[in-house]
């Protein structure tokens, strides 16, 4: 990867993950949507482990304590079951099919959040089903935001609860993803080098961007998240069809 491309990727991540730390998701969706024109989608998903973990650690460390470990543990437990299937498919699927599947999942979830927000209250069984699917999506695509956010929007009303549970869930699942990647040697020397170069710039950006979520009202929060997911999915479908 050239120096110019590494700089471009870092700048894109500084912007997209500043959005994620504000709204609780969509950083990876936007980053992959933009950068998949220049870099293989699977490589981007592997690289996204770094900014996603930084978002979770910084946001939760600097936020009010709203996450109950019992509820989070239930989400992560069922998601862990789903991730087993997701990792198997991740290591046995072509890059072309991978990108089409990723775009389809994002588009469907975005369409639901845009056109039917709040229409579905998530019960216990429905919640566990979505937790499992979110785990599969995280392992397979490095993205579970659309599914997890659908589940959380249908469970909680307050913006701060939705955001913090989403970030705590993503951080937990990214720890699982990190173990899998390290154990299988998925993080190559080149990807590791890019991570080391990007990390200092991302840390500074995310540290100062964290306070932006306080300026966003409840309605704008949900609308922006929904539209970004839908438009990101449609853009990726267009790119995959070229």
Short mmCIF file of C-alpha atoms in Angstrom, two decimals:
data_model
loop_
_atom_site.label_atom_id
_atom_site.label_comp_id
_atom_site.label_asym_id
_atom_site.label_seq_id
_atom_site.Cartn_x
_atom_site.Cartn_y
_atom_site.Cartn_z
CA UNK A 1 0.00 0.00 0.00
CA UNK A 2 1.50 3.33 -1.08
CA UNK A 3 2.17 6.17 1.35
CA UNK A 4 -0.44 8.32 -0.38
CA UNK A 5 -3.09 5.63 -0.01
CA UNK A 6 -2.24 5.15 3.67
CA UNK A 7 -2.63 8.90 4.26
CA UNK A 8 -5.94 8.93 2.39
CA UNK A 9 -7.23 5.93 4.38
CA UNK A 10 -6.19 7.56 7.67
CA UNK A 11 -7.93 10.85 6.83
CA UNK A 12 -11.11 9.02 5.76
CA UNK A 13 -11.07 7.04 9.02
CA UNK A 14 -10.56 10.18 11.09
CA UNK A 15 -13.76 11.59 9.58
CA UNK A 16 -15.91 8.46 9.46
CA UNK A 17 -15.05 7.22 12.94
CA UNK A 18 -15.59 10.69 14.38
CA UNK A 19 -19.12 10.16 13.06
CA UNK A 20 -19.27 6.71 14.68
CA UNK A 21 -18.19 7.95 18.09
CA UNK A 22 -20.95 10.56 17.84
CA UNK A 23 -23.81 8.42 16.55
CA UNK A 24 -22.79 4.95 17.75
CA UNK A 25 -22.26 3.27 14.38
CA UNK A 26 -21.72 3.65 10.62
CA UNK A 27 -18.00 4.53 10.69
CA UNK A 28 -17.01 1.25 9.09
CA UNK A 29 -19.92 1.37 6.64
CA UNK A 30 -18.86 4.78 5.37
CA UNK A 31 -15.15 3.93 5.39
CA UNK A 32 -15.63 0.71 3.40
CA UNK A 33 -18.06 2.45 1.02
CA UNK A 34 -15.45 5.09 0.18
CA UNK A 35 -12.27 3.04 0.30
CA UNK A 36 -13.51 -0.13 -1.47
CA UNK A 37 -12.94 1.73 -4.75
CA UNK A 38 -9.21 1.64 -3.93
CA UNK A 39 -8.63 -1.26 -1.52
CA UNK A 40 -10.09 -4.78 -1.31
CA UNK A 41 -13.17 -4.87 0.98
CA UNK A 42 -11.85 -7.80 3.04
CA UNK A 43 -8.61 -5.94 3.77
CA UNK A 44 -10.61 -2.91 4.88
CA UNK A 45 -12.77 -5.03 7.19
CA UNK A 46 -9.66 -6.50 8.82
CA UNK A 47 -8.11 -3.02 9.21
CA UNK A 48 -11.36 -1.66 10.70
CA UNK A 49 -10.62 -3.64 13.86
CA UNK A 50 -8.28 -0.83 15.00
CA UNK A 51 -10.58 2.20 14.68
CA UNK A 52 -13.60 0.27 15.96
CA UNK A 53 -11.79 -0.73 19.14
CA UNK A 54 -10.46 2.80 19.65
CA UNK A 55 -13.99 4.20 19.29
CA UNK A 56 -15.35 1.79 21.90
CA UNK A 57 -12.59 2.33 24.45
CA UNK A 58 -12.50 6.13 24.19
CA UNK A 59 -16.28 6.64 24.04
CA UNK A 60 -17.10 4.39 26.98
CA UNK A 61 -14.23 5.70 29.10
CA UNK A 62 -15.45 9.28 28.65
CA UNK A 63 -19.22 8.68 28.92
CA UNK A 64 -21.65 8.35 31.80
CA UNK A 65 -22.08 4.81 33.08
CA UNK A 66 -25.30 3.55 31.48
CA UNK A 67 -24.35 0.01 30.41
CA UNK A 68 -25.61 -2.87 32.59
CA UNK A 69 -23.25 -5.82 32.29
CA UNK A 70 -26.08 -8.35 32.65
CA UNK A 71 -27.94 -7.03 29.60
CA UNK A 72 -24.73 -6.59 27.59
CA UNK A 73 -23.58 -10.08 28.56
CA UNK A 74 -26.78 -11.58 27.14
CA UNK A 75 -26.30 -9.74 23.85
CA UNK A 76 -22.65 -10.77 23.57
CA UNK A 77 -23.35 -14.38 24.55
CA UNK A 78 -25.87 -14.95 21.76
CA UNK A 79 -23.77 -12.92 19.32
CA UNK A 80 -20.83 -15.18 20.13
CA UNK A 81 -22.84 -18.19 19.00
CA UNK A 82 -23.66 -16.47 15.73
CA UNK A 83 -20.05 -15.46 15.16
CA UNK A 84 -18.95 -19.11 14.84
CA UNK A 85 -20.86 -19.41 11.56
CA UNK A 86 -19.73 -15.97 10.47
CA UNK A 87 -16.01 -16.72 10.87
CA UNK A 88 -16.35 -19.95 8.90
CA UNK A 89 -17.93 -18.16 5.96
CA UNK A 90 -15.44 -15.25 6.20
CA UNK A 91 -12.50 -17.53 5.57
CA UNK A 92 -14.21 -19.44 2.74
CA UNK A 93 -15.88 -16.78 0.57
CA UNK A 94 -14.67 -14.82 -2.46
CA UNK A 95 -14.07 -11.09 -2.19
CA UNK A 96 -16.68 -10.37 -4.87
CA UNK A 97 -19.47 -12.31 -3.16
CA UNK A 98 -18.35 -10.90 0.20
CA UNK A 99 -18.91 -7.33 -0.99
CA UNK A 100 -22.35 -8.09 -2.45
CA UNK A 101 -23.52 -9.80 0.75
CA UNK A 102 -22.17 -6.97 2.90
CA UNK A 103 -23.93 -4.33 0.80
CA UNK A 104 -27.21 -6.27 0.85
CA UNK A 105 -27.25 -6.64 4.64
CA UNK A 106 -26.52 -2.94 5.15
CA UNK A 107 -29.17 -1.84 2.63
CA UNK A 108 -31.94 -3.98 4.13
CA UNK A 109 -31.23 -2.79 7.67
CA UNK A 110 -31.05 0.82 6.52
CA UNK A 111 -34.36 0.54 4.66
CA UNK A 112 -36.03 -0.75 7.83
CA UNK A 113 -34.67 2.07 9.99
CA UNK A 114 -35.62 4.74 7.44
CA UNK A 115 -39.09 3.57 6.42
CA UNK A 116 -40.31 1.76 9.53
CA UNK A 117 -38.60 3.37 12.53
CA UNK A 118 -40.07 2.40 15.86
CA UNK A 119 -42.70 0.17 14.22
CA UNK A 120 -41.37 -2.92 15.94
CA UNK A 121 -40.86 -3.36 19.67
CA UNK A 122 -38.24 -6.00 20.23
CA UNK A 123 -39.24 -8.72 22.69
CA UNK A 124 -36.95 -11.22 24.41
CA UNK A 125 -37.03 -13.84 21.64
CA UNK A 126 -36.73 -11.28 18.84
CA UNK A 127 -33.88 -9.58 20.67
CA UNK A 128 -31.92 -12.80 21.03
CA UNK A 129 -32.44 -13.64 17.36
CA UNK A 130 -31.10 -10.24 16.34
CA UNK A 131 -28.17 -10.59 18.77
CA UNK A 132 -27.23 -13.89 17.11
CA UNK A 133 -27.49 -12.45 13.60
CA UNK A 134 -25.47 -9.41 14.69
CA UNK A 135 -22.68 -11.73 15.85
CA UNK A 136 -22.71 -13.55 12.51
CA UNK A 137 -22.56 -10.21 10.68
CA UNK A 138 -19.69 -8.94 12.85
CA UNK A 139 -17.60 -12.06 12.24
CA UNK A 140 -18.40 -12.15 8.54
CA UNK A 141 -18.35 -8.45 7.63
CA UNK A 142 -16.71 -6.67 10.57
CA UNK A 143 -20.01 -4.77 10.78
CA UNK A 144 -22.94 -5.48 13.08
CA UNK A 145 -24.12 -1.90 13.53
CA UNK A 146 -27.24 -2.01 11.33
CA UNK A 147 -28.55 -5.15 13.02
CA UNK A 148 -27.51 -4.24 16.56
CA UNK A 149 -28.90 -0.73 16.16
CA UNK A 150 -32.22 -2.12 14.88
CA UNK A 151 -32.36 -4.24 18.04
CA UNK A 152 -31.41 -1.38 20.38
CA UNK A 153 -33.71 1.21 18.79
CA UNK A 154 -36.55 -1.28 19.31
CA UNK A 155 -35.52 -1.82 22.96
CA UNK A 156 -34.56 1.63 24.29
CA UNK A 157 -35.85 5.16 23.75
CA UNK A 158 -32.97 7.31 25.06
CA UNK A 159 -30.17 8.26 22.68
CA UNK A 160 -27.44 7.81 25.29
CA UNK A 161 -28.57 4.27 26.08
CA UNK A 162 -28.72 3.27 22.41
CA UNK A 163 -25.29 4.76 21.70
CA UNK A 164 -23.50 3.36 24.73
CA UNK A 165 -24.94 -0.15 24.46
CA UNK A 166 -24.08 -0.17 20.75
CA UNK A 167 -20.47 0.86 21.41
CA UNK A 168 -20.08 -1.59 24.30
CA UNK A 169 -21.46 -4.40 22.14
CA UNK A 170 -19.17 -3.53 19.23
CA UNK A 171 -16.13 -3.36 21.52
CA UNK A 172 -16.93 -6.78 23.01
CA UNK A 173 -17.39 -8.36 19.59
CA UNK A 174 -14.24 -6.73 18.25
CA UNK A 175 -12.27 -8.35 21.06
CA UNK A 176 -13.59 -11.70 19.81
CA UNK A 177 -12.66 -10.71 16.26
CA UNK A 178 -9.16 -9.69 17.38
CA UNK A 179 -8.55 -13.09 18.98
CA UNK A 180 -9.72 -14.85 15.80
CA UNK A 181 -7.58 -12.67 13.53
CA UNK A 182 -4.45 -13.04 15.66
CA UNK A 183 -4.93 -16.78 16.07
CA UNK A 184 -5.34 -17.33 12.32
CA UNK A 185 -2.66 -14.86 11.21
CA UNK A 186 -5.24 -12.78 9.36
CA UNK A 187 -3.58 -9.46 10.30
CA UNK A 188 -0.70 -9.40 7.82
CA UNK A 189 2.47 -7.38 8.24
CA UNK A 190 1.21 -4.76 5.77
CA UNK A 191 -2.12 -4.31 7.56
CA UNK A 192 -0.32 -4.15 10.90
CA UNK A 193 1.99 -1.43 9.56
CA UNK A 194 -0.97 0.65 8.37
CA UNK A 195 -2.62 0.24 11.78
CA UNK A 196 0.49 1.50 13.57
CA UNK A 197 0.76 4.53 11.29
CA UNK A 198 -2.94 5.41 11.63
CA UNK A 199 -3.34 4.82 15.37
CA UNK A 200 -1.88 8.09 16.79
CA UNK A 201 -3.95 10.26 14.44
CA UNK A 202 -7.13 8.31 15.17
CA UNK A 203 -6.63 8.46 18.94
CA UNK A 204 -6.28 12.26 18.95
CA UNK A 205 -9.24 12.75 16.60
CA UNK A 206 -11.57 10.41 18.50
CA UNK A 207 -10.59 11.81 21.90
CA UNK A 208 -11.77 15.29 20.91
CA UNK A 209 -14.70 14.13 18.73
CA UNK A 210 -16.30 12.20 21.59
CA UNK A 211 -18.08 15.25 23.02
CA UNK A 212 -19.99 15.89 19.77
CA UNK A 213 -22.75 13.41 20.68
CA UNK A 214 -23.91 15.80 23.40
CA UNK A 215 -24.90 18.33 20.71
CA UNK A 216 -27.18 15.95 18.78
CA UNK A 217 -30.88 15.73 19.72
CA UNK A 218 -32.80 12.45 19.92
CA UNK A 219 -34.72 12.76 16.62
CA UNK A 220 -31.73 13.88 14.56
CA UNK A 221 -29.67 11.04 16.05
CA UNK A 222 -32.05 8.33 14.80
CA UNK A 223 -32.68 9.94 11.40
CA UNK A 224 -29.02 10.46 10.58
CA UNK A 225 -28.08 6.91 11.59
CA UNK A 226 -30.87 5.40 9.47
CA UNK A 227 -30.10 7.37 6.31
CA UNK A 228 -26.33 6.83 6.51
CA UNK A 229 -26.85 3.07 6.77
CA UNK A 230 -29.26 2.99 3.82
CA UNK A 231 -27.16 5.23 1.55
CA UNK A 232 -23.96 3.39 2.47
CA UNK A 233 -25.55 0.05 1.54
CA UNK A 234 -26.88 1.36 -1.78
CA UNK A 235 -23.49 2.85 -2.65
CA UNK A 236 -21.76 -0.44 -1.95
CA UNK A 237 -24.30 -2.33 -4.07
CA UNK A 238 -23.57 0.06 -6.92
CA UNK A 239 -19.80 -0.43 -6.51
CA UNK A 240 -20.17 -4.23 -6.37
CA UNK A 241 -22.25 -4.28 -9.58
CA UNK A 242 -19.62 -2.46 -11.65
#
